[in-house]
PDB file of C-alpha atoms and ligand atoms in Angstrom:
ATOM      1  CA  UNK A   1      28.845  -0.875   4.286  1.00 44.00           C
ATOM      2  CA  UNK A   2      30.943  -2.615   0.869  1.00 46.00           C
ATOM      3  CA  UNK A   3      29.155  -1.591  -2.276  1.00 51.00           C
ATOM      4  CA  UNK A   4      29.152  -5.668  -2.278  1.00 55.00           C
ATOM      5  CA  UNK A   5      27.055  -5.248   0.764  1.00 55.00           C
ATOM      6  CA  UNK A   6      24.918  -3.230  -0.349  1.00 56.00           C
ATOM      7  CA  UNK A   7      24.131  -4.531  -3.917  1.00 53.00           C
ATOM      8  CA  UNK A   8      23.954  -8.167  -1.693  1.00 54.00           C
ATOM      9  CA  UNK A   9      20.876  -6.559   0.226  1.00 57.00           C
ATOM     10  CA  UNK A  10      19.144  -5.079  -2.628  1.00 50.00           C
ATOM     11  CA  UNK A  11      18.858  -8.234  -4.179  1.00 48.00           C
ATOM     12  CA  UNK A  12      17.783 -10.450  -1.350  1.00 52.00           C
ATOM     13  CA  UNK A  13      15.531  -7.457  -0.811  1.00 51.00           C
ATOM     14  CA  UNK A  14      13.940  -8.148  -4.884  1.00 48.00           C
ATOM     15  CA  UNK A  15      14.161 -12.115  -4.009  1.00 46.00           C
ATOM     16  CA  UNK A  16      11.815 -11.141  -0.955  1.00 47.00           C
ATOM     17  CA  UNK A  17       9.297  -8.794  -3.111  1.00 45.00           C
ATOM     18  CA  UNK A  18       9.494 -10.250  -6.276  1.00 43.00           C
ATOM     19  CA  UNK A  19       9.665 -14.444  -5.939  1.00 41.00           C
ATOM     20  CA  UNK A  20      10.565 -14.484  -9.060  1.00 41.00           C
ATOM     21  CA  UNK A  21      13.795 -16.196 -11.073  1.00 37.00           C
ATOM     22  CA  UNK A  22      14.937 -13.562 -12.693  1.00 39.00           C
ATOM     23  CA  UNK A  23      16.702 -10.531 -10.641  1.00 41.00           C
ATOM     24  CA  UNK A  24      18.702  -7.518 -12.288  1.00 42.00           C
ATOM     25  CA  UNK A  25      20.802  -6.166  -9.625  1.00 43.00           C
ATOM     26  CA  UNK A  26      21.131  -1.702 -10.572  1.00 42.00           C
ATOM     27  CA  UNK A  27      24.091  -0.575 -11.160  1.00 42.00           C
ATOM     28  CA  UNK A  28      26.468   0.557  -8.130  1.00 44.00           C
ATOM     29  CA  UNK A  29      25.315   4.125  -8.515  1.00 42.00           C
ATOM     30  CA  UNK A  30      21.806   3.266  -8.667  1.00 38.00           C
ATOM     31  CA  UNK A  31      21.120   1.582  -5.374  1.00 40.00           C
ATOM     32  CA  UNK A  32      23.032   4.310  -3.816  1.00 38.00           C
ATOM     33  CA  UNK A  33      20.267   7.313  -5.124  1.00 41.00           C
ATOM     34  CA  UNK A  34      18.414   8.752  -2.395  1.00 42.00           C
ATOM     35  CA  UNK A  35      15.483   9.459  -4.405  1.00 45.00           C
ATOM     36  CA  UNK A  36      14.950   8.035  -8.231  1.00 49.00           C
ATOM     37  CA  UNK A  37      13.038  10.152 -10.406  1.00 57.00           C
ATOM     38  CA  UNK A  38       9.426   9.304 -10.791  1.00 53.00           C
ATOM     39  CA  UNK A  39       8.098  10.591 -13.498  1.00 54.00           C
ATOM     40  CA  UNK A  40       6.379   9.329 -16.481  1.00 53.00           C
ATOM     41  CA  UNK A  41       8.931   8.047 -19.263  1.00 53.00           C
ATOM     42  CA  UNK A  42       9.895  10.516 -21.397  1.00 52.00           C
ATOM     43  CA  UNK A  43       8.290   8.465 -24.365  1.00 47.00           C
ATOM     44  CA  UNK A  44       5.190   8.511 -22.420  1.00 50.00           C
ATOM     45  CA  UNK A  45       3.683   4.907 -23.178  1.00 53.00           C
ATOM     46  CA  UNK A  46       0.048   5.755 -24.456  1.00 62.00           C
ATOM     47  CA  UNK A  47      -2.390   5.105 -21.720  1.00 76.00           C
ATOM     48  CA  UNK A  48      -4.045   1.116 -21.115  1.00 83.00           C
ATOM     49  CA  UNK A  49      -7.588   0.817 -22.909  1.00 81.00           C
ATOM     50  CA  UNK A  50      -9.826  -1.115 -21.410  1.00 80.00           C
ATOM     51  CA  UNK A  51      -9.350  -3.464 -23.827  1.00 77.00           C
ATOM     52  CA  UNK A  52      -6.265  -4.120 -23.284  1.00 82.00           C
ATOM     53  CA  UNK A  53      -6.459  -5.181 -19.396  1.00 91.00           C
ATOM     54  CA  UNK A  54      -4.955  -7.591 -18.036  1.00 93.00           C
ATOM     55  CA  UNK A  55      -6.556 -11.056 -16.856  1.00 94.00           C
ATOM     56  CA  UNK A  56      -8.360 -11.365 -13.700  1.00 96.00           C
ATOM     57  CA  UNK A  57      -6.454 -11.875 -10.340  1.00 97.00           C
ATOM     58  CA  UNK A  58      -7.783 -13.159  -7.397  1.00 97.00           C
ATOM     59  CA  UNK A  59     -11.120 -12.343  -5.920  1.00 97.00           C
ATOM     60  CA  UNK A  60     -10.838 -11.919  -1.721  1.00 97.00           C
ATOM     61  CA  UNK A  61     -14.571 -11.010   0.173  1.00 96.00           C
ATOM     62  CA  UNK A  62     -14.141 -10.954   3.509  1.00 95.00           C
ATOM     63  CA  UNK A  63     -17.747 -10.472   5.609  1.00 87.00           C
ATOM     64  CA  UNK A  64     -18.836  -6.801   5.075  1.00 84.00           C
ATOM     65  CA  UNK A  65     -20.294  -4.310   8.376  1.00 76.00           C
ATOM     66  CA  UNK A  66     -22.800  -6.578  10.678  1.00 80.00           C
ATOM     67  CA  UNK A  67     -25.069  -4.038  11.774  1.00 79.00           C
ATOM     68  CA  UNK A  68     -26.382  -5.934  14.435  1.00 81.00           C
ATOM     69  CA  UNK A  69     -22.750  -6.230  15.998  1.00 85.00           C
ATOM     70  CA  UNK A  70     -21.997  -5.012  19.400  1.00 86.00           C
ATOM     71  CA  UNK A  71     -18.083  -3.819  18.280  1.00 91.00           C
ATOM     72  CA  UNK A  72     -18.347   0.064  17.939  1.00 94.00           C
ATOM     73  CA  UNK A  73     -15.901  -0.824  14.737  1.00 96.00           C
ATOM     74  CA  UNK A  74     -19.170  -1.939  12.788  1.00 91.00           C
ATOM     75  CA  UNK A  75     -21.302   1.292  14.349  1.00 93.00           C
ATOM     76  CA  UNK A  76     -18.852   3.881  13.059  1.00 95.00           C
ATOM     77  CA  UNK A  77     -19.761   5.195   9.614  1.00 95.00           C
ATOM     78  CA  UNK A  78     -17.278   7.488   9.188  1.00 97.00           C
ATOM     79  CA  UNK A  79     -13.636   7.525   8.711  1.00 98.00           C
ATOM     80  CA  UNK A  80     -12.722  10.102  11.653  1.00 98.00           C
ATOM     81  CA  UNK A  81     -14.814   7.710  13.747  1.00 98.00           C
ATOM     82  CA  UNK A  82     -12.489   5.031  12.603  1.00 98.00           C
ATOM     83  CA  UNK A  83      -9.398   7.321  13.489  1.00 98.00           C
ATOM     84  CA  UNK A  84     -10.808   8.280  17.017  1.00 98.00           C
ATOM     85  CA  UNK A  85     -10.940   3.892  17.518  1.00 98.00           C
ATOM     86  CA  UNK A  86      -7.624   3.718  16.581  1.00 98.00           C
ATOM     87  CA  UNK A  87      -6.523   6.341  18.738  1.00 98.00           C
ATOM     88  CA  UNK A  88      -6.632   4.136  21.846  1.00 98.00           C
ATOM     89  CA  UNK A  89      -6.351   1.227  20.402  1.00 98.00           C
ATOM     90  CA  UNK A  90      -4.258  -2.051  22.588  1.00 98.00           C
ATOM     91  CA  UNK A  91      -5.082  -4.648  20.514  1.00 98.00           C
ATOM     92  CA  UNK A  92      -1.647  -5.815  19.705  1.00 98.00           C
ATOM     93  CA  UNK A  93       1.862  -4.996  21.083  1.00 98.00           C
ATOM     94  CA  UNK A  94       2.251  -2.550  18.194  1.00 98.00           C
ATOM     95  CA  UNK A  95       0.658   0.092  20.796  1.00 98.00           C
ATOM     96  CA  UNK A  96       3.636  -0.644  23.263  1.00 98.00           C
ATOM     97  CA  UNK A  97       5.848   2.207  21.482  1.00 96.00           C
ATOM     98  CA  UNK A  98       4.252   4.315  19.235  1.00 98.00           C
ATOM     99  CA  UNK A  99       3.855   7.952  19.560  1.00 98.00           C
ATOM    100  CA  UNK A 100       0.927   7.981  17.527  1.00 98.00           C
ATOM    101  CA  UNK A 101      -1.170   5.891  15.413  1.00 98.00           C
ATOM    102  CA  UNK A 102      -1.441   7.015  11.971  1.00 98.00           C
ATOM    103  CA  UNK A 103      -5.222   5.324  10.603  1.00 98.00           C
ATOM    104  CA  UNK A 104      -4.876   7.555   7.274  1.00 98.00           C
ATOM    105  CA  UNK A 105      -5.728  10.608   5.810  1.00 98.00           C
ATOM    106  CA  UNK A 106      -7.632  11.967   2.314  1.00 98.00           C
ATOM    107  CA  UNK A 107     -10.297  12.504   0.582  1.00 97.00           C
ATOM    108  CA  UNK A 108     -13.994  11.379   2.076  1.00 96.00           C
ATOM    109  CA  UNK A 109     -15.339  10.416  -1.949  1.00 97.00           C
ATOM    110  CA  UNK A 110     -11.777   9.203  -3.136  1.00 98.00           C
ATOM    111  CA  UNK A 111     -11.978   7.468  -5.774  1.00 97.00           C
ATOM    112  CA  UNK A 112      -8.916   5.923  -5.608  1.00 98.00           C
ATOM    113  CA  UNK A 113      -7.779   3.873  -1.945  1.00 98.00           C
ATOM    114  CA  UNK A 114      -3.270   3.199  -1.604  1.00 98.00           C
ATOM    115  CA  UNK A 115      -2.507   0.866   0.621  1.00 98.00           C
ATOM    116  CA  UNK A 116       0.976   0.501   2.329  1.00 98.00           C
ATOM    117  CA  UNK A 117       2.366  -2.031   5.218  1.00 98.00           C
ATOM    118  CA  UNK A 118       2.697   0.621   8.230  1.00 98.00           C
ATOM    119  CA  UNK A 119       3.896   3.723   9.538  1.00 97.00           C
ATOM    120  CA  UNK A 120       7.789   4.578   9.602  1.00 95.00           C
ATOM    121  CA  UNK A 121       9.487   6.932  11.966  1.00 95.00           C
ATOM    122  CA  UNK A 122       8.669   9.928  10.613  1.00 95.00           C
ATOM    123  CA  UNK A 123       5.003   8.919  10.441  1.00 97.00           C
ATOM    124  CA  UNK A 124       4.760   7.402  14.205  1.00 97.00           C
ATOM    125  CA  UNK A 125       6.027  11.190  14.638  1.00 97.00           C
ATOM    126  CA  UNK A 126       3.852  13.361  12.731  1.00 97.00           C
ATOM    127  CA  UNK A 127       0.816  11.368  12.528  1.00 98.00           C
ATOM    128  CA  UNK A 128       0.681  11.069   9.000  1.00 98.00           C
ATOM    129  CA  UNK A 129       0.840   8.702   6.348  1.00 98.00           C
ATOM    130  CA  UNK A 130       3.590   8.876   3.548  1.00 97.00           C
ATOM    131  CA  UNK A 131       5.331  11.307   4.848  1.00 94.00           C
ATOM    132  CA  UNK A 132       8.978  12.109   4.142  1.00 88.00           C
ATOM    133  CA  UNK A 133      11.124  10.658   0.986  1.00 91.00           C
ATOM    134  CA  UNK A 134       8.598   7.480  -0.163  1.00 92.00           C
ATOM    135  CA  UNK A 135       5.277  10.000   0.764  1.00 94.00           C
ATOM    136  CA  UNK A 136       7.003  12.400  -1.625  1.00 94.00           C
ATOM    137  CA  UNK A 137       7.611   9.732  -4.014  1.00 93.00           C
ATOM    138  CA  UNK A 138       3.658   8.433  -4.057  1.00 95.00           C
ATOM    139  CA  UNK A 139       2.928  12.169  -4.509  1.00 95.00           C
ATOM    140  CA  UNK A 140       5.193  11.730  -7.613  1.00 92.00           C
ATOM    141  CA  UNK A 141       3.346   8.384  -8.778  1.00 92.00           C
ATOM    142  CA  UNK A 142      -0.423  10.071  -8.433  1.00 94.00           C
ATOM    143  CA  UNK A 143       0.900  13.336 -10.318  1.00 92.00           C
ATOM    144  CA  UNK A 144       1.931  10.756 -12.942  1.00 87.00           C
ATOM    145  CA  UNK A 145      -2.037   9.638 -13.572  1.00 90.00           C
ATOM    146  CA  UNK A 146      -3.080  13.502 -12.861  1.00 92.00           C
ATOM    147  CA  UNK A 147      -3.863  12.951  -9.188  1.00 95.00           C
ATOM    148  CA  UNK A 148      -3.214  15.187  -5.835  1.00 96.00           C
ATOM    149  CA  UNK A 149      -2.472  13.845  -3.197  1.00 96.00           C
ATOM    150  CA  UNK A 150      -5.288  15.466  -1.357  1.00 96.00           C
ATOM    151  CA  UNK A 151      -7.990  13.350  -4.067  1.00 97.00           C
ATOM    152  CA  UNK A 152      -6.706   9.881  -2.980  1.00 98.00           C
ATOM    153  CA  UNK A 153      -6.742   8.281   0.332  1.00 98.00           C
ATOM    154  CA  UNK A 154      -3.904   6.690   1.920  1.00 98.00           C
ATOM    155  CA  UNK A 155      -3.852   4.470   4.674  1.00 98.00           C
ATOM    156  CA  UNK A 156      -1.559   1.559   6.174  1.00 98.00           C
ATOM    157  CA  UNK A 157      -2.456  -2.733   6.990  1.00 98.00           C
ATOM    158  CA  UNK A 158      -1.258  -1.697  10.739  1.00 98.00           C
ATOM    159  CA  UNK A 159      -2.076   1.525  12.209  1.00 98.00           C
ATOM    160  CA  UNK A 160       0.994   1.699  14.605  1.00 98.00           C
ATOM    161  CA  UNK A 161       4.486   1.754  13.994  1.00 98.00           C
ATOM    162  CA  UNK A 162       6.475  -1.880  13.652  1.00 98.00           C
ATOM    163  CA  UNK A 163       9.932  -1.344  15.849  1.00 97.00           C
ATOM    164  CA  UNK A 164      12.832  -0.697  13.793  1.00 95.00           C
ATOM    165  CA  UNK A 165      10.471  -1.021  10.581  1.00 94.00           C
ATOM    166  CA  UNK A 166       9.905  -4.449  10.682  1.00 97.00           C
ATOM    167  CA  UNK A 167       7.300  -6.559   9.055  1.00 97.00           C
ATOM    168  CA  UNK A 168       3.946  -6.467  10.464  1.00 98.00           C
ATOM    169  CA  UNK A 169       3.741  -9.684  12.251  1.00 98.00           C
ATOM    170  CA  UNK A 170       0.814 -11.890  11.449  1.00 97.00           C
ATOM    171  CA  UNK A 171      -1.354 -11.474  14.792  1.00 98.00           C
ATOM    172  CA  UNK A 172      -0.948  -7.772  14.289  1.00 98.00           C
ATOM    173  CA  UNK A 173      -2.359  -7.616  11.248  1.00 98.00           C
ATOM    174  CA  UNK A 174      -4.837  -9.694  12.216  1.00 98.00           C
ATOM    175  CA  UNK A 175      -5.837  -7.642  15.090  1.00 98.00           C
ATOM    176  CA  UNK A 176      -5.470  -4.322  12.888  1.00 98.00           C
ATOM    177  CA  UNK A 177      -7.037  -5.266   9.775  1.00 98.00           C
ATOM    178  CA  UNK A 178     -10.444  -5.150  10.893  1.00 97.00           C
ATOM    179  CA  UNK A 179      -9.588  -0.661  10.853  1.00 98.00           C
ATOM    180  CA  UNK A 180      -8.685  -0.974   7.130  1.00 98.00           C
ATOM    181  CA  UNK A 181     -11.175  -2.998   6.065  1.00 98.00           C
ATOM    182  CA  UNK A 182     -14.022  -0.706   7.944  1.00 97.00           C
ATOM    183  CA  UNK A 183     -12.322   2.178   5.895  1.00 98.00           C
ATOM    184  CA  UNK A 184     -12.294   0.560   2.417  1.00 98.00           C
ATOM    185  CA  UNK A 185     -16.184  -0.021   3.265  1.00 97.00           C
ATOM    186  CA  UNK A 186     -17.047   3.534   4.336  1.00 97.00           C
ATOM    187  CA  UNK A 187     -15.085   5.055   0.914  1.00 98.00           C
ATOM    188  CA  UNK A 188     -16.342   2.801  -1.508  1.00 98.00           C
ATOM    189  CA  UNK A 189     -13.424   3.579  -3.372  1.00 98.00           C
ATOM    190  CA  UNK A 190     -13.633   2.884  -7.534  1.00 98.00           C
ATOM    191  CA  UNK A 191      -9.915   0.946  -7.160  1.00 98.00           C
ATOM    192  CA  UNK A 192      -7.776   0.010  -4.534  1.00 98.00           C
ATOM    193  CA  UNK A 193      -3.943   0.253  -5.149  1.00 98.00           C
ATOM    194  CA  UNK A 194      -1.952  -2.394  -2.894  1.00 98.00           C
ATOM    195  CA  UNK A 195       1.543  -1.232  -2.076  1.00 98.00           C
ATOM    196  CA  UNK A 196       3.978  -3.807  -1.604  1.00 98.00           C
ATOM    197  CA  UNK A 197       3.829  -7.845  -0.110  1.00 97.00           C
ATOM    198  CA  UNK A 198       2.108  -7.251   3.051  1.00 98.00           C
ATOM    199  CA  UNK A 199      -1.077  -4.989   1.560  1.00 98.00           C
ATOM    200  CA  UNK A 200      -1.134  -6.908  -1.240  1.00 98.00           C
ATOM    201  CA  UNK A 201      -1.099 -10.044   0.243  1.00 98.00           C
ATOM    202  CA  UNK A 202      -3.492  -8.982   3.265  1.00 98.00           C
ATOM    203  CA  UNK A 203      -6.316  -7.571   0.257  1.00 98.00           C
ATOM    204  CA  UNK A 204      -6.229 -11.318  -1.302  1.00 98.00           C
ATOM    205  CA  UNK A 205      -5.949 -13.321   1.959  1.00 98.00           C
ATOM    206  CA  UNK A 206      -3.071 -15.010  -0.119  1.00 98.00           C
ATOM    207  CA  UNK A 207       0.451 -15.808   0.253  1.00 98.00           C
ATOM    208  CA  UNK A 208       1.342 -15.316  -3.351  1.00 98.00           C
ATOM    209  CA  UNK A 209       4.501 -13.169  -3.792  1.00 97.00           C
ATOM    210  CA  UNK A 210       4.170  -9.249  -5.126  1.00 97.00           C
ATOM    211  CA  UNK A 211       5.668 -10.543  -8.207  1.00 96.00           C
ATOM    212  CA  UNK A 212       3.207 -13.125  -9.106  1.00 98.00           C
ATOM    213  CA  UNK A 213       0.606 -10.900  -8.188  1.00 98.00           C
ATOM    214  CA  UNK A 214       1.606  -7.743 -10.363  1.00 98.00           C
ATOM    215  CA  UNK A 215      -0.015  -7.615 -13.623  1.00 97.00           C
ATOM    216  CA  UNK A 216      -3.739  -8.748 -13.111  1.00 98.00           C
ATOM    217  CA  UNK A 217      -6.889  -7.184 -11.674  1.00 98.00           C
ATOM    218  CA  UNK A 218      -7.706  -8.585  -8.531  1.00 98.00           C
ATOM    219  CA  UNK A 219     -10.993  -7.878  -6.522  1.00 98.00           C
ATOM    220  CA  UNK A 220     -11.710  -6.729  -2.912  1.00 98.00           C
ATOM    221  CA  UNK A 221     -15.001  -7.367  -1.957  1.00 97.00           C
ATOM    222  CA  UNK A 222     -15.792  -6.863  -5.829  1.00 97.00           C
ATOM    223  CA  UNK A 223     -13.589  -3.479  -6.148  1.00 98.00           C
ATOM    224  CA  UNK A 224     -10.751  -3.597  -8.229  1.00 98.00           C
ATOM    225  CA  UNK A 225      -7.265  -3.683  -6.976  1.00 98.00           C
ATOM    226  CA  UNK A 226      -3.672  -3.566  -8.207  1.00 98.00           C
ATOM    227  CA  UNK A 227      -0.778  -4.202  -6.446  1.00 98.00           C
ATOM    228  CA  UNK A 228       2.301  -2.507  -6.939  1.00 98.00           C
ATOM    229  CA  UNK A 229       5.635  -2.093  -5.207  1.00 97.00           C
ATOM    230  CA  UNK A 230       5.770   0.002  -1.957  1.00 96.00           C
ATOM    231  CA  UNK A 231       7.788   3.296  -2.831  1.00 95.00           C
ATOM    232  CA  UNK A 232       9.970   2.520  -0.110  1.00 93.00           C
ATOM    233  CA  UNK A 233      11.060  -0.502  -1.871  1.00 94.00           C
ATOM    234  CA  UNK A 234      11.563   1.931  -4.873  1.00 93.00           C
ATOM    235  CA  UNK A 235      13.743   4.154  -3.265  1.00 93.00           C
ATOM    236  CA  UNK A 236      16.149   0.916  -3.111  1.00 92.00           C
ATOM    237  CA  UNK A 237      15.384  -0.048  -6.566  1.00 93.00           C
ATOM    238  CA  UNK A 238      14.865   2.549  -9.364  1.00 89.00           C
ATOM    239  CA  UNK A 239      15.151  -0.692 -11.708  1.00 92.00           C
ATOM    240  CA  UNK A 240      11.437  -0.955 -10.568  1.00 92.00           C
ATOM    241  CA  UNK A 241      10.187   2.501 -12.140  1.00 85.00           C
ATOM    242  CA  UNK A 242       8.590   0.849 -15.258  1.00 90.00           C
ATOM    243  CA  UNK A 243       7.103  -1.691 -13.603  1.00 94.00           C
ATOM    244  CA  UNK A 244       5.713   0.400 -11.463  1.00 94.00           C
ATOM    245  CA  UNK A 245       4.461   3.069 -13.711  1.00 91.00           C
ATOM    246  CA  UNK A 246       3.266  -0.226 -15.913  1.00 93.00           C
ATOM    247  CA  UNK A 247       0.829  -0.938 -12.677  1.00 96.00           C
ATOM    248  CA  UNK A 248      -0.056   2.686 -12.300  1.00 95.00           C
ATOM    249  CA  UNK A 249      -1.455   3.069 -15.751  1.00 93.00           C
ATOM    250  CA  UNK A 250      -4.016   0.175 -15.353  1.00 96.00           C
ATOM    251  CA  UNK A 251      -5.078   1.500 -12.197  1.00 97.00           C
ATOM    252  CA  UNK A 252      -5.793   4.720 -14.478  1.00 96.00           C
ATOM    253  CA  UNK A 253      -7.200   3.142 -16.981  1.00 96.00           C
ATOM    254  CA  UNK A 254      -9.764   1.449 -14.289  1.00 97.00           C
ATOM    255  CA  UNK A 255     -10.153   4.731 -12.534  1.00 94.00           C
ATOM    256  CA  UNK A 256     -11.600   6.217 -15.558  1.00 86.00           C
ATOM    257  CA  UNK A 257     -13.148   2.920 -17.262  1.00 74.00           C
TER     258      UNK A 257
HETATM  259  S1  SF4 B   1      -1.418  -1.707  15.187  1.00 76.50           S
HETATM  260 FE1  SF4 B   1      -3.640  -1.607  15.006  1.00 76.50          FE
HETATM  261  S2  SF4 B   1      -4.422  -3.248  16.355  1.00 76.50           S
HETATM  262 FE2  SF4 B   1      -2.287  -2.833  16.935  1.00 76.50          FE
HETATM  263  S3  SF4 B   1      -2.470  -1.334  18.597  1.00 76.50           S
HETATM  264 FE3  SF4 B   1      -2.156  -0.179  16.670  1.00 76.50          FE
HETATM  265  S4  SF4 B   1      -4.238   0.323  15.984  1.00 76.50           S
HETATM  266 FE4  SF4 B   1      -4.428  -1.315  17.514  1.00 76.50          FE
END
């Protein structure tokens, strides 16, 4: 592919994620970098106070667990029950080709919930969440606010892998969500960190774009959540680094508010 090509798709790719005006294609180089370094800016930017949070977002509170419900979803009150529903799960076509459904993985008390769009290839392999080069880069982004990995709990909008990566398609998300939203319930988590359009936009019930919903604190069912870019779409875009570190930092700051 034409380095025209390629800059062409990165910024239809921003147009797509950000809906905003204003769109700063990276230099050749850039787009071309397999993985963009991470890690806090050098000047590390003193940390958000609590004061100094942004407005309020959008509130979204879907119906919590019905107890009295005869779907074993709203019996299960663990997350490996969750995983062992998922296992067989034919609700949508998603099931058609996976290899295996990936319903998340983490800490039981995490404090802190990331939310992506679905599994990729390597993940419909192994299993796994975040796995391979954007998994390595949201180990990068918890290190950055002193996290492991192994303290957070990561988890997808679809449990099964889209073909060729596409976007989850509305009825499947539909027809998964109701897995996700069982598993925010069970952690509890103190903030929820939306990676990308289709989590962020799923956790709000909106159709707002990423970038007009970047830079607030929105609420699931009361728990704070920030939405961020998915660090696949980083991988493409290093120019989004700051903001995303920017996001990162007020998740933090609510973390340890
Ligand atoms: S994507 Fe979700 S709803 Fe669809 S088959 Fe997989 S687990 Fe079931």
């Amino acid at each position: 592919m034409s380095d025209g090509r390629a800059l062409a798709r990165v910024y239809l790719e921003q147009q797509r994620l950000l809906g905003t005006d204003a769109v700063t294609l990276p230099p050749a180089g850039l787009a071309a970098s397999p993985l963009p370094d991470l890690a806090p800016p050098a000047s590390r930017p003193p940390a958000v106070k609590t004061t100094d949070l942004p407005p309020a977002g959008l509130a979204y509170d879907p119906p919590a667990r019905d107890l009295f419900s005869a779907d074993p979803l709203q019996q299960v009150t663990t997350l490996r029950g969750v995983a062992e529903l998922v296992a067989p799960c034919t609700r949508c076509r998603l099931c058609e080709a996976r290899t295996h459904t990936v319903p998340g993985e983490g800490a039981e008390d995490a404090r802190l919930v990331c939310v992506g769009e679905g599994p990729g290839r390597t993940e419909d392999q192994t299993g796994r969440p975040f796995v391979g080069q954007a998994g390595e880069l949201l180990t990068k982004i918890l290190a950055a606010i002193g996290l492991a990995r192994e303290q957070v709990y990561i988890c997808n909008v679809v449990k099964c892998r889209p073909p060729q990566n596409r976007t989850p398609l509305y009825d499947e998300i539909a027809a998964c969500v109701p897995y996700l939203f069982r598993q925010i319930e069970i952690l509890a988590p103190r903030v929820i960190l939306a990676m990308g359009n289709t989590a962020a936009q799923t956790l709000l019930d909106t159709k707002q774009s990423l970038g007009a919903l970047r830079g607030k604190v929105h609420r699931f069912r009361g728990i704070p959540l920030i939405v961020t870019y998915h660090p696949a779409a980083l991988l493409r875009n290093p120019n989004w680094k700051k903001p995303t570190w920017d996001d990162v930092r007020i998740a933090h700051c609510l973390l340890d508010g």
